[in-house]
PDB file of C-alpha atoms in Angstrom:
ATOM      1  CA  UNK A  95      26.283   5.038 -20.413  1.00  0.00           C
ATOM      2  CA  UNK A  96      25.446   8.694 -20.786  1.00  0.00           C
ATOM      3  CA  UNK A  97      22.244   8.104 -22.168  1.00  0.00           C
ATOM      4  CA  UNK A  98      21.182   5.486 -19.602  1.00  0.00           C
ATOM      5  CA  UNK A  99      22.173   7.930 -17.327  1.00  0.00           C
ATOM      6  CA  UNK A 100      20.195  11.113 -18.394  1.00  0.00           C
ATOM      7  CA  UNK A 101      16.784   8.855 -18.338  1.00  0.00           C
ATOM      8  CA  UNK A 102      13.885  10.778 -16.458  1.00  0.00           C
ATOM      9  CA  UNK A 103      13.606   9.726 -12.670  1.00  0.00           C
ATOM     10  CA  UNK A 104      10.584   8.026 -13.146  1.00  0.00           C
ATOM     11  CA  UNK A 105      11.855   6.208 -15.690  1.00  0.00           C
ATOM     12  CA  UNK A 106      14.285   4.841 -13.204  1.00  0.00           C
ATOM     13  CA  UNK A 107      11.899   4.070 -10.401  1.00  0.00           C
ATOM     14  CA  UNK A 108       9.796   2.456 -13.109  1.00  0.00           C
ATOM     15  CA  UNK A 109      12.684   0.052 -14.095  1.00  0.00           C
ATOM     16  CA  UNK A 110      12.990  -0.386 -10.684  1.00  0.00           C
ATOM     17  CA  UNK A 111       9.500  -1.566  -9.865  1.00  0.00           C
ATOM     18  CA  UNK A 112       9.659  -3.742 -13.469  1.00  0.00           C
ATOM     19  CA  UNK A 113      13.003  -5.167 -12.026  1.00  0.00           C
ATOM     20  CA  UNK A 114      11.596  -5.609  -8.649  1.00  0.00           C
ATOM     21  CA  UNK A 115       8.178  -7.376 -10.390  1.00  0.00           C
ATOM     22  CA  UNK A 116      10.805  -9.728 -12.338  1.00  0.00           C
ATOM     23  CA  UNK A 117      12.712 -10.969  -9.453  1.00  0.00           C
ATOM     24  CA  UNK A 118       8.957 -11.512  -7.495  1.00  0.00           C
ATOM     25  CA  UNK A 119       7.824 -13.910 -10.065  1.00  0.00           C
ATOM     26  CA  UNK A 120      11.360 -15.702 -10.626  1.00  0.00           C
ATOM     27  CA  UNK A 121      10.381 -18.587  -8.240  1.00  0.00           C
ATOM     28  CA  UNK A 122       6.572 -19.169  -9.530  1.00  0.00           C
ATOM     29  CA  UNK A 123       7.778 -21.351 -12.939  1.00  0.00           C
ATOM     30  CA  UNK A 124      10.368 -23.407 -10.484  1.00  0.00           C
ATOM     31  CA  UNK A 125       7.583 -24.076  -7.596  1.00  0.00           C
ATOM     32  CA  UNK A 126       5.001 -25.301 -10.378  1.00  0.00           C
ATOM     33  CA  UNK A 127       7.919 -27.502 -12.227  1.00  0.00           C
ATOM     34  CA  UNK A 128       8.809 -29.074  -9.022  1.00  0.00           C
ATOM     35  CA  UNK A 129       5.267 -29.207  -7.845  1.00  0.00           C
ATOM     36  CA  UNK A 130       3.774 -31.151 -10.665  1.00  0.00           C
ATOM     37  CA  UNK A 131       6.781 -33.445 -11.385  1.00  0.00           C
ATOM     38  CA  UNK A 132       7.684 -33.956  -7.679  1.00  0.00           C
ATOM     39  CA  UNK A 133      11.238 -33.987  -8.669  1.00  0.00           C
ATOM     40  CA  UNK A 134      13.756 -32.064  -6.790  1.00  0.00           C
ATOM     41  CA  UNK A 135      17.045 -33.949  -7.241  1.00  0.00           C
ATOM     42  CA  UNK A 136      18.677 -31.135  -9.626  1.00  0.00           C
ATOM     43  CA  UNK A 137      17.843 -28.594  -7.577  1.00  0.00           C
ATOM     44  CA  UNK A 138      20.765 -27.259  -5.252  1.00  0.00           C
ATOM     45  CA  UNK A 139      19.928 -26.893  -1.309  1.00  0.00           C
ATOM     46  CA  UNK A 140      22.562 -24.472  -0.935  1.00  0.00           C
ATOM     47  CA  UNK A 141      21.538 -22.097  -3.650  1.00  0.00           C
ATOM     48  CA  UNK A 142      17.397 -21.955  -1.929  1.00  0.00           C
ATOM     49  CA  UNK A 143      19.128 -21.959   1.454  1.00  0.00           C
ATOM     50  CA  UNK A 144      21.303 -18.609   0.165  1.00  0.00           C
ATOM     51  CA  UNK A 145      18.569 -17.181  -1.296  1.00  0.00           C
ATOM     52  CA  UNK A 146      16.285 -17.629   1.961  1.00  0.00           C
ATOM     53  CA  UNK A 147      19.164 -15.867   3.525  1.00  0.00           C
ATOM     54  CA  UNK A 148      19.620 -13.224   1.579  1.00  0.00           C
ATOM     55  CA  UNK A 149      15.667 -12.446   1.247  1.00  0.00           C
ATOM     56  CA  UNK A 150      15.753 -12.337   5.053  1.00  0.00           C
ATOM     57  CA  UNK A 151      19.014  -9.689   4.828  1.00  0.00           C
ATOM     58  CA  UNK A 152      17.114  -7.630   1.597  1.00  0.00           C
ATOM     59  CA  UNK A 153      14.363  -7.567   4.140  1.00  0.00           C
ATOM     60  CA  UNK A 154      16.353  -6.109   6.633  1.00  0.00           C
ATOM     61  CA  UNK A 155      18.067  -3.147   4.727  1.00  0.00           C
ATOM     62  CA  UNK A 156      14.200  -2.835   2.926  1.00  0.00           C
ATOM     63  CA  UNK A 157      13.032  -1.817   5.647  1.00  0.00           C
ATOM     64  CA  UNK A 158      15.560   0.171   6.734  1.00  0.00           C
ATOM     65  CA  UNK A 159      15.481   2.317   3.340  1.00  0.00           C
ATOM     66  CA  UNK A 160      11.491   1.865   3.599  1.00  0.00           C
ATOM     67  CA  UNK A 161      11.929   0.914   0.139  1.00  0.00           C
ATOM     68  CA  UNK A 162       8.440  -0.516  -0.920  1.00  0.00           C
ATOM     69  CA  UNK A 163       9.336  -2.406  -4.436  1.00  0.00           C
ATOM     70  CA  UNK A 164      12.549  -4.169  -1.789  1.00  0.00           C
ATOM     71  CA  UNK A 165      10.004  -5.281   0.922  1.00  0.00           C
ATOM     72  CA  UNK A 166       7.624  -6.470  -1.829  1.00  0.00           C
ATOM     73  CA  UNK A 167      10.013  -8.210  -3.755  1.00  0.00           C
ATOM     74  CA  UNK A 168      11.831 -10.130  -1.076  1.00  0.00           C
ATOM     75  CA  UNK A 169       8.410 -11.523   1.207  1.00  0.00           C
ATOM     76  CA  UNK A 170       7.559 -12.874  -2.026  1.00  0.00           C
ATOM     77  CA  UNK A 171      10.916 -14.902  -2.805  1.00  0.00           C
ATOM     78  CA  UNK A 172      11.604 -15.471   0.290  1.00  0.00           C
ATOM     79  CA  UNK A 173       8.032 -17.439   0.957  1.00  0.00           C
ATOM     80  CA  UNK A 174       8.752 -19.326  -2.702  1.00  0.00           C
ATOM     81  CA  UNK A 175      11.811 -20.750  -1.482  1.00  0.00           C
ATOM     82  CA  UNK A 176      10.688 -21.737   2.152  1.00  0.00           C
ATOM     83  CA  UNK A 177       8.319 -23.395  -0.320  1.00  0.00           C
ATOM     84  CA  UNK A 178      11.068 -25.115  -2.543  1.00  0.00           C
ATOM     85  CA  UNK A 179      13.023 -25.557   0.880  1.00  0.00           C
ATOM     86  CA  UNK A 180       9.944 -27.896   1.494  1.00  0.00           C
ATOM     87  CA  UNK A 181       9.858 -29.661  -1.493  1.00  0.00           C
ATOM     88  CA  UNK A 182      13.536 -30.184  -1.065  1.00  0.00           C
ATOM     89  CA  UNK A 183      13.225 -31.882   2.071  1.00  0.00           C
ATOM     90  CA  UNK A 184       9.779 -34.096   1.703  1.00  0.00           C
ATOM     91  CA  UNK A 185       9.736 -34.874  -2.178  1.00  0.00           C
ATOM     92  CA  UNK A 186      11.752 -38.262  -2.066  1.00  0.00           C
ATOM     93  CA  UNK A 187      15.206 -38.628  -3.521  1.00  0.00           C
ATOM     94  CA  UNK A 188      14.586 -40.804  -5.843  1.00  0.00           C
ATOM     95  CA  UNK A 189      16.059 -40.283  -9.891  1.00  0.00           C
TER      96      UNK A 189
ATOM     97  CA  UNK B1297      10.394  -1.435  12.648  1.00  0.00           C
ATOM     98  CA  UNK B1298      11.483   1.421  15.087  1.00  0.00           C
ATOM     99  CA  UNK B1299      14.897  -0.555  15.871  1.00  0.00           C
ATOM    100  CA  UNK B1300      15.578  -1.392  12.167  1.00  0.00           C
ATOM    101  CA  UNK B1301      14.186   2.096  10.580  1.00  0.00           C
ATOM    102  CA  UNK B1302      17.295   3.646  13.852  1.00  0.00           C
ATOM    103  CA  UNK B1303      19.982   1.563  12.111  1.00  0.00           C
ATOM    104  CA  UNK B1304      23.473   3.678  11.429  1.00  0.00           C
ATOM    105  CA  UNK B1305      23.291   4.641   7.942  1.00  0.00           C
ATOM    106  CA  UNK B1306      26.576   2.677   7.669  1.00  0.00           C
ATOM    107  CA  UNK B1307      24.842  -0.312   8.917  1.00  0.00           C
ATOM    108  CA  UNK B1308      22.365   0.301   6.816  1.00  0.00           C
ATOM    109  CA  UNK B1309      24.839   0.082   3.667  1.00  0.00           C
ATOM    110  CA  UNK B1310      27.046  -3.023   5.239  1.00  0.00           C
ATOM    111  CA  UNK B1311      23.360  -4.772   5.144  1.00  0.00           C
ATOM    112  CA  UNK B1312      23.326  -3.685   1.428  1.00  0.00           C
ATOM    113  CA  UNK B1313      26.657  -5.170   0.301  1.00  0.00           C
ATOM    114  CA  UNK B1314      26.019  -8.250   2.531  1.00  0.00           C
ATOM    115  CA  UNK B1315      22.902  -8.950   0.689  1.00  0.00           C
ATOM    116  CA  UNK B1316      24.349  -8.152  -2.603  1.00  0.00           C
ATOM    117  CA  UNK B1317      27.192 -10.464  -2.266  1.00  0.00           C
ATOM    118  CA  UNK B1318      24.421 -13.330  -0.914  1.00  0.00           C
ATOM    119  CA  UNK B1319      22.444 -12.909  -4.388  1.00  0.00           C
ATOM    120  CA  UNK B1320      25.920 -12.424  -6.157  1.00  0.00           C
ATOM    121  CA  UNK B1321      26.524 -16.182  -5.090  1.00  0.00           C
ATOM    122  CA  UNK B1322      22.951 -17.654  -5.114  1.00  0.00           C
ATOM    123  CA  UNK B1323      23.685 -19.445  -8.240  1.00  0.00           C
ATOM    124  CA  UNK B1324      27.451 -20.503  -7.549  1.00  0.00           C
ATOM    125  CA  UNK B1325      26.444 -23.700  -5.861  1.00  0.00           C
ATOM    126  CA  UNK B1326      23.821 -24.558  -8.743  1.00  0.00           C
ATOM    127  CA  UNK B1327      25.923 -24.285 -11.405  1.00  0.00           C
ATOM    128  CA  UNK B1328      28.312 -26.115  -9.638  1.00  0.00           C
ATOM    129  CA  UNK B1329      26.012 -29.279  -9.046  1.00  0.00           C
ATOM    130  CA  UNK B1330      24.275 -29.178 -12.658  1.00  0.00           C
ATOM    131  CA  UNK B1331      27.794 -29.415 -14.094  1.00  0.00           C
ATOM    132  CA  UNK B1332      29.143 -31.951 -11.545  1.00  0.00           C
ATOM    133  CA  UNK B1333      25.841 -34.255 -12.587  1.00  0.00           C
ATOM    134  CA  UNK B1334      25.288 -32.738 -15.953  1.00  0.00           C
ATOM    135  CA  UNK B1335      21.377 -33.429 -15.128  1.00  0.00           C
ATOM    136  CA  UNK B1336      18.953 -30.554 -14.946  1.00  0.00           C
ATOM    137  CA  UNK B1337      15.985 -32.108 -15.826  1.00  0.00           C
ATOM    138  CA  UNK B1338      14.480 -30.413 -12.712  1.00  0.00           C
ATOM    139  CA  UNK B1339      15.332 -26.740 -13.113  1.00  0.00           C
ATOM    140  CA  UNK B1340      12.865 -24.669 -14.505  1.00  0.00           C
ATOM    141  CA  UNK B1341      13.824 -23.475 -17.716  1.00  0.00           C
ATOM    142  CA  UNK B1342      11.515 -20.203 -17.333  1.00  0.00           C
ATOM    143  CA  UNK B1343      13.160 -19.412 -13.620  1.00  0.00           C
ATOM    144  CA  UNK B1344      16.736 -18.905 -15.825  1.00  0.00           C
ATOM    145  CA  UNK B1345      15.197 -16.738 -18.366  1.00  0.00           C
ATOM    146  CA  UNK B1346      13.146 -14.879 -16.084  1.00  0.00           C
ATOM    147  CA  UNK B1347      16.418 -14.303 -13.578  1.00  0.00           C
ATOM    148  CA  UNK B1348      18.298 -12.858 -16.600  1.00  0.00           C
ATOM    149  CA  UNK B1349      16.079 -10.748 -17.926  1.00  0.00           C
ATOM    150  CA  UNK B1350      15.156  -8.968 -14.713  1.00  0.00           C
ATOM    151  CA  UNK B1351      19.109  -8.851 -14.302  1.00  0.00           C
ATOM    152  CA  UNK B1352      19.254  -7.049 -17.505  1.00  0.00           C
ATOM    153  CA  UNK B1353      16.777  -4.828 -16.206  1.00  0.00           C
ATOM    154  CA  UNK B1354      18.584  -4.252 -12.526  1.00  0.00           C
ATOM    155  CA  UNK B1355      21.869  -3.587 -14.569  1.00  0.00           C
ATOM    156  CA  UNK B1356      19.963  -0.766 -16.562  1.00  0.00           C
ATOM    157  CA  UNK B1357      18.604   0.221 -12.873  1.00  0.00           C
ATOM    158  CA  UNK B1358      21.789   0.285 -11.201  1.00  0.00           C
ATOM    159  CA  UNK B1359      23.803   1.855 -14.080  1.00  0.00           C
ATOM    160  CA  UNK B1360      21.107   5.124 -13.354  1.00  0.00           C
ATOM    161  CA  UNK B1361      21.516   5.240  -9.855  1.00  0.00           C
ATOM    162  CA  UNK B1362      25.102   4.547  -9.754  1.00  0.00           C
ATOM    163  CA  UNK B1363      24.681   1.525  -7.674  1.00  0.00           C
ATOM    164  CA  UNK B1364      27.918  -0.456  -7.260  1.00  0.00           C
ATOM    165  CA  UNK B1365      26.571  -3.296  -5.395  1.00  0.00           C
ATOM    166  CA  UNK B1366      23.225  -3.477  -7.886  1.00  0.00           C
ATOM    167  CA  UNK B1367      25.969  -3.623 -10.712  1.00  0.00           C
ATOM    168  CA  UNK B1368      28.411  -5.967  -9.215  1.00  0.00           C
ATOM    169  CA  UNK B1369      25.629  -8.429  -8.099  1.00  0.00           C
ATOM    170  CA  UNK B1370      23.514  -8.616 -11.258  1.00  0.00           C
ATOM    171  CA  UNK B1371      26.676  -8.738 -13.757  1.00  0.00           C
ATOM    172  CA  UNK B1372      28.107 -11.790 -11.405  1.00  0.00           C
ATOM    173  CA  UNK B1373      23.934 -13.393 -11.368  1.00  0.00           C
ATOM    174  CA  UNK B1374      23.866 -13.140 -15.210  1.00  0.00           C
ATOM    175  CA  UNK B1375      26.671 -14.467 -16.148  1.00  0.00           C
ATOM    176  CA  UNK B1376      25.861 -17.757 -13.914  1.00  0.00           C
ATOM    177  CA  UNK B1377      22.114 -17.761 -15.235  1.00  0.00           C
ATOM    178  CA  UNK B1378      23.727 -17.970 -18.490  1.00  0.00           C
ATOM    179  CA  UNK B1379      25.742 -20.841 -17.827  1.00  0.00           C
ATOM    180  CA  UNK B1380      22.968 -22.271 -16.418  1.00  0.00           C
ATOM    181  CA  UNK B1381      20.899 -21.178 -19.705  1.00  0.00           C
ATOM    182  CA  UNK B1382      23.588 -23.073 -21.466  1.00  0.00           C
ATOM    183  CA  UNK B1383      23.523 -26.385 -19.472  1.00  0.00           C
ATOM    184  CA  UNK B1384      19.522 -26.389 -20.342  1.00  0.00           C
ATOM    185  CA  UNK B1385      20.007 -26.626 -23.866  1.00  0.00           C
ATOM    186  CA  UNK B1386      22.957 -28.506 -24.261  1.00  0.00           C
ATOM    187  CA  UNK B1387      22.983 -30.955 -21.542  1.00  0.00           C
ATOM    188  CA  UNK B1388      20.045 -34.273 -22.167  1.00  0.00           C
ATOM    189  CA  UNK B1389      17.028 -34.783 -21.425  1.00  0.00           C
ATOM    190  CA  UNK B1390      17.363 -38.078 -20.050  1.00  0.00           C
ATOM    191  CA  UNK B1391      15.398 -38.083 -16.839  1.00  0.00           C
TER     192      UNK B1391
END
């Protein structure tokens, strides 16, 4: 851990931002899948519906730490799964 | 932003863990309904990898800052992104 630990601040903030780019793009592949097959049936409401939440709660203490890469990060999740949400609710059941 | 940006600094942090523990269990209810119908035809295979590499990255993050809650949540997301990594390949493609 030592040597994870004694990497350069800007190291850090750089994993941070490639972290923070990572979890902003985790949605895109999912809303193309289910866009193109217009099949939703494996998909679980409650996990989009916790990570809406939690976007909306990341948002929150973003802000409040005026942490840039956090804001960024979470308005783009959190507008991929009210997009999945959606899909979820108009794509019919049918599998 | 003036209300959020006055939060208590212990506010602040309670709004951390909350949405730590919210993105801890994001993938609970998934895994729980690809193994209960052992289909997951419509998960995007590219969505798991991409959530476990950037949770690789946020563990190499939060090991530098010394972020419990970064740690916690990301070790708890990759393990379930690996399960779910493990239903992709081994469950059929039927669909």
């Amino acid at each position: 851990m030592n040597l994870i630990f004694s990497l350069p601040s800007q190291w850090v903030e750089l994993i941070g931002y490639f972290g923070s780019f990572l979890t902003s793009i985790t949605f895109i592949p999912q809303v193309y899948k289910s866009w193109k097959s217009k099949s939703v049936g494996d998909l679980s409401i409650w996990m989009v519906l916790i990570v809406i939440t939690s976007t909306i709660v990341w948002l929150v203490y973003g802000f409040a730490i005026q942490s840039g890469p956090v804001i960024l990060a979470n308005t783009i999740v959190f507008i991929l799964t009210l997009v999945l949400l959606g899909f979820k609710l108009s794509f019919p059941k049918s599998k």
